[in-house]
CSV table of C-alpha atoms and ligand atoms in Angstrom, one decimal:
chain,number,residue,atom,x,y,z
A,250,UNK,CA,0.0,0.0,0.0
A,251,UNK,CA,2.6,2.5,0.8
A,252,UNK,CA,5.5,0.6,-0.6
A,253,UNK,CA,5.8,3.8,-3.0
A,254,UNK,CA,5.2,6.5,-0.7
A,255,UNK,CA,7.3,9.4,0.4
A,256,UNK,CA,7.8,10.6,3.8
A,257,UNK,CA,6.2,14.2,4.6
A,258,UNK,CA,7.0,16.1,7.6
A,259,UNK,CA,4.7,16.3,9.9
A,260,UNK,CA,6.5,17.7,12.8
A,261,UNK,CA,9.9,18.8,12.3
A,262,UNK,CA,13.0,17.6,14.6
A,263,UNK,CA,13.1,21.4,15.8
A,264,UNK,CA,9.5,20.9,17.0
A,265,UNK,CA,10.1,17.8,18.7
A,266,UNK,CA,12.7,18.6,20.3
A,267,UNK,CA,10.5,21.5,22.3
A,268,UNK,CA,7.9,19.5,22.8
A,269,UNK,CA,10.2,16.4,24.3
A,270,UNK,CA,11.5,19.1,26.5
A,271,UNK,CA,8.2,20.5,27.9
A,272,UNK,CA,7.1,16.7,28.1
A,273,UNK,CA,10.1,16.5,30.4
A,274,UNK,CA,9.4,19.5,32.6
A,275,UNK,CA,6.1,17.9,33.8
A,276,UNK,CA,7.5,14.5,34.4
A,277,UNK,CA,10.7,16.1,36.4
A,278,UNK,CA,7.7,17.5,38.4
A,279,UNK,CA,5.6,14.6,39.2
A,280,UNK,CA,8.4,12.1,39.6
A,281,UNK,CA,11.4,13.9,40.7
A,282,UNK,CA,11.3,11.8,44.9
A,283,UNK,CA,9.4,8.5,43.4
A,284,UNK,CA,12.6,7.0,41.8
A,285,UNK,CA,10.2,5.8,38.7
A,286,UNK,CA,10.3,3.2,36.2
A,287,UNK,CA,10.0,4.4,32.6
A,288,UNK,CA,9.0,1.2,30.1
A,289,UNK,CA,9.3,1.8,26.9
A,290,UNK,CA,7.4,-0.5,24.2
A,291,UNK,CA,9.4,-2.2,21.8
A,292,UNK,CA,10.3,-1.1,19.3
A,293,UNK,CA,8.6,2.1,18.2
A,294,UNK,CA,9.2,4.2,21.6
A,295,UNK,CA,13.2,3.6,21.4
A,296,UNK,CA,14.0,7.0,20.1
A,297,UNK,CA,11.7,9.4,22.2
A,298,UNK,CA,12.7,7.4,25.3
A,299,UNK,CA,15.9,8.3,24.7
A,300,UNK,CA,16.0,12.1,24.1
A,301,UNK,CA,13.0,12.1,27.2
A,302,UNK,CA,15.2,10.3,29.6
A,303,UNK,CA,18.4,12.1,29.1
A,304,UNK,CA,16.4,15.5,30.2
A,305,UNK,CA,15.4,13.8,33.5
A,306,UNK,CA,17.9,14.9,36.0
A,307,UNK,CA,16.4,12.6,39.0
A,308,UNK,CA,16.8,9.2,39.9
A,309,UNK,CA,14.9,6.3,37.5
A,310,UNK,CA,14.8,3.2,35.9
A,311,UNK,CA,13.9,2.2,32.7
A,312,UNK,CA,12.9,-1.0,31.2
A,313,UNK,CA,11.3,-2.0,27.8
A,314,UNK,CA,8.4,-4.9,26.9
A,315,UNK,CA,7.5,-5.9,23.3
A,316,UNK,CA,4.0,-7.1,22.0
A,317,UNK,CA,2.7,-8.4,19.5
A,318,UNK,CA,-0.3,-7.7,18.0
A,319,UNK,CA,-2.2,-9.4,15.0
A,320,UNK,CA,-4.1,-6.6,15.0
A,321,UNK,CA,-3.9,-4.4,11.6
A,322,UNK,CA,-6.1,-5.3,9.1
A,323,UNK,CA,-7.1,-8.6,10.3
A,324,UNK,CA,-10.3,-10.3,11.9
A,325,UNK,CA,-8.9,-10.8,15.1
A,326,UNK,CA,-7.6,-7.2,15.3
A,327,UNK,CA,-7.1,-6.6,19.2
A,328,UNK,CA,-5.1,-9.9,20.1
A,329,UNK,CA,-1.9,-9.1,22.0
A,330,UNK,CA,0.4,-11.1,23.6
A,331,UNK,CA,3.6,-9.9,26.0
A,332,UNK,CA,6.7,-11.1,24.0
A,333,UNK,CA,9.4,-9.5,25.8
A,334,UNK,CA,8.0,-9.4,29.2
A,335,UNK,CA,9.3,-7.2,32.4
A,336,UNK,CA,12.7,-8.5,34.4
A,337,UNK,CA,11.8,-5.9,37.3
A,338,UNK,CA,8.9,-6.2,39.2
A,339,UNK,CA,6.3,-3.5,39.6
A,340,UNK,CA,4.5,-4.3,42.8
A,341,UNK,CA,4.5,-0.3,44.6
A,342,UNK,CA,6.6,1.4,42.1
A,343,UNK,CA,5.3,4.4,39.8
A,344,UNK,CA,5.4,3.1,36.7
A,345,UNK,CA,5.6,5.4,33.6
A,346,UNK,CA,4.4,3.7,30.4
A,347,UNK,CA,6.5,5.3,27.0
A,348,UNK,CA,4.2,4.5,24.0
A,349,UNK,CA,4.6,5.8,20.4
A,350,UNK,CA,1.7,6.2,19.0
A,351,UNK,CA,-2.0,5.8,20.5
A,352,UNK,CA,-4.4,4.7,17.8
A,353,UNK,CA,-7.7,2.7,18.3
A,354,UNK,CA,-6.4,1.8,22.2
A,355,UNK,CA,-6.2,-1.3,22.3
A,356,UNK,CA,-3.2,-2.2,22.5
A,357,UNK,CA,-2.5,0.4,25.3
A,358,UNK,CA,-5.6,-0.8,26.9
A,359,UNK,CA,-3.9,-4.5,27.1
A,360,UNK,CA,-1.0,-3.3,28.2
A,361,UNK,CA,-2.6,-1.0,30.7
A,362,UNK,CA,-4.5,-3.6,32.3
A,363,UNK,CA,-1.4,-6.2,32.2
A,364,UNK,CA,0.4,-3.9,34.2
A,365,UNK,CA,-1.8,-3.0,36.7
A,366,UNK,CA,-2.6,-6.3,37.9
A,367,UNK,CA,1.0,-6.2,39.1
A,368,UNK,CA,-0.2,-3.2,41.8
A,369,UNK,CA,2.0,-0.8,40.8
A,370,UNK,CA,2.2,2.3,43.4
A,371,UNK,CA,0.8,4.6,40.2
A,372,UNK,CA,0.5,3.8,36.7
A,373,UNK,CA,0.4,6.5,33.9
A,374,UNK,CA,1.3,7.0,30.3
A,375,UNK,CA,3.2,9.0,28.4
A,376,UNK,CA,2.7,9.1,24.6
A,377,UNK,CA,4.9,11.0,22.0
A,378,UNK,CA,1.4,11.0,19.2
A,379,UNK,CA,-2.2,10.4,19.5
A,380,UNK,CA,-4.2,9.6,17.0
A,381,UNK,CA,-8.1,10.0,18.4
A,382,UNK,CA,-10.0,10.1,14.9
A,383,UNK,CA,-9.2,6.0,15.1
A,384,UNK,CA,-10.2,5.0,19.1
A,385,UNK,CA,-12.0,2.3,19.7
A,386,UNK,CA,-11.5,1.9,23.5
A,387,UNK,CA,-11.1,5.6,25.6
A,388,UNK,CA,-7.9,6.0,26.6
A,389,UNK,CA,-6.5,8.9,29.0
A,390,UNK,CA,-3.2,10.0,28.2
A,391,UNK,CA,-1.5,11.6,31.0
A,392,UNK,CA,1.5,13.0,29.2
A,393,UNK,CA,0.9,13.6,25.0
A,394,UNK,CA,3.5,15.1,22.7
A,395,UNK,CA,1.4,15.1,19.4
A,396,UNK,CA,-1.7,15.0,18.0
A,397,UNK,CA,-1.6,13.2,14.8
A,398,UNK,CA,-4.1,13.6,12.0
A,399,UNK,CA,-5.6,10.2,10.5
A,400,UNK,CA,-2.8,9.1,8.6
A,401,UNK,CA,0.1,6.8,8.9
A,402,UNK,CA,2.7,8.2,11.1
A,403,UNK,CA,6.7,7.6,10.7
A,404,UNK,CA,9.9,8.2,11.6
A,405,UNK,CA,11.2,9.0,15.0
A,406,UNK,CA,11.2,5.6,16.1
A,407,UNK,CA,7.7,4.7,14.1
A,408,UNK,CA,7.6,2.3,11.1
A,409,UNK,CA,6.3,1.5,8.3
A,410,UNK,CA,6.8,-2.5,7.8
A,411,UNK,CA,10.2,-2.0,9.4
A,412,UNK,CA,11.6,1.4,7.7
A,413,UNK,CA,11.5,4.8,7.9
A,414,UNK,CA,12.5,4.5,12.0
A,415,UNK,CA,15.6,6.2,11.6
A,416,UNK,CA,14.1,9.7,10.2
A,417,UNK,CA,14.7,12.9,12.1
A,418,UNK,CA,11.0,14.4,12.1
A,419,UNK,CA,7.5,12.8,12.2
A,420,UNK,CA,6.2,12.3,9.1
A,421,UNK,CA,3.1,10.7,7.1
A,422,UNK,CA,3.5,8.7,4.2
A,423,UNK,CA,1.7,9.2,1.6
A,424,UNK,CA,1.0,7.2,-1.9
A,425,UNK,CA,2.6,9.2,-4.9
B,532,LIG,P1,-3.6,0.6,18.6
B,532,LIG,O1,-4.5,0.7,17.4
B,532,LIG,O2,-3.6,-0.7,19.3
B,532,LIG,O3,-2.2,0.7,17.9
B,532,LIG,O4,-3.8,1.8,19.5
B,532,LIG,C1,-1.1,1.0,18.5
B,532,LIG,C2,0.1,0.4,17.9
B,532,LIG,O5,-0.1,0.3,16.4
B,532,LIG,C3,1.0,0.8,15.8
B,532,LIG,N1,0.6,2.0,15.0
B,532,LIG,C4,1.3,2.7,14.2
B,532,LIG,N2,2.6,2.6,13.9
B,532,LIG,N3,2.4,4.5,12.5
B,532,LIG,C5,3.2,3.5,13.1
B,532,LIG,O6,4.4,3.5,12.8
B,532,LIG,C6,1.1,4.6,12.7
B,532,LIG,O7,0.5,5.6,12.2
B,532,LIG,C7,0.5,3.7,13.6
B,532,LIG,N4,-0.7,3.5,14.1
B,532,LIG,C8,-0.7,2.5,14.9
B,532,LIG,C9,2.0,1.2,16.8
B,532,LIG,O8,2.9,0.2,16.9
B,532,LIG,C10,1.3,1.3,18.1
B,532,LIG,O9,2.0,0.8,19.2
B,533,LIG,MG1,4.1,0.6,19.2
């Protein structure tokens, strides 16, 4: 489907940047004495975890789970399953969930409710693009970068069937 498209910006490396840092200044505030634990999802939150973490001056941990989904496109669209799971446990730590792109929820939703059946102290997410036209399932985002329009986001960590992770600035793709 896109297999010919090109890249537009969306939201330039500039912008990121600022918006990565105000996204820090809240977190610094909320979890500056709670020694949190960041978990980043594989493999799409890689690159806005680390630019968000190295503006975190206080004490944290990070840690990183990968899921599957069958979900695009397909019948059984929703069906996740833990891959990589957690090698720290969660019971009464604030937990900080680093996602890359919200969509129709569900797979935030799994993950959501995976983790807090482990009693975490707090649980809340942080989520460089949202993209609400698509929900299926409300979600609350407690810390959003971007809010995406209804088209398929790349670059900064987000692919498309495995490429475009390595650009600079969010962009769509679009066919030519
Ligand atoms: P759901 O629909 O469960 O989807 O909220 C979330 C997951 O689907 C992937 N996703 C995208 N990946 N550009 C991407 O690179 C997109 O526009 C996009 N929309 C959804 C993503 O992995 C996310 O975790
Ligand atoms: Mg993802």
């Amino acid at each position: 489907m896109y297999s010919e498209a090109k890249p537009r910006i969306l939201f330039t490396r500039q912008e990121i940047e600022a918006t990565v840092s105000q996204l820090a200044v809240r977190i610094s505030k909320d979890y500056q004495d709670k020694n949190p634990l960041l978990i980043g999802i594989l493999k799409g939150s890689f690159m806005f975890m680390a630019d968000l973490i190295r503006l975190l001056n206080f004490p944290l941990e990070v840690e990183f789970i990968r899921l599957s989904s069958y979900g695009r496109g397909r019948a059984s669209a929703g069906k996740i399953k833990v891959v990589q799971g957690l090698r720290t446990p969660i019971k009464g730590r604030d937990v900080l969930v680093i996602e890359d792109i919200v969509d129709t929820g569900l797979t935030i939703t799994f993950l959501l409710d995976y983790l807090q059946k482990k009693q975490p102290a707090s649980l809340k997410l942080c989520a460089l693009t949202d993209k609400p036209s698509r929900r299926k399932i409300p979600v609350t985002i407690d810390y959003l970068g971007f809010t995406v329009p209804d088209k398929f986001v790349v670059g900064y960590g987000l692919d498309w069937d495995e490429k475009f992770r390595n650009l600079p600035d969010i962009c769509y793709l679009e066919d030519e």
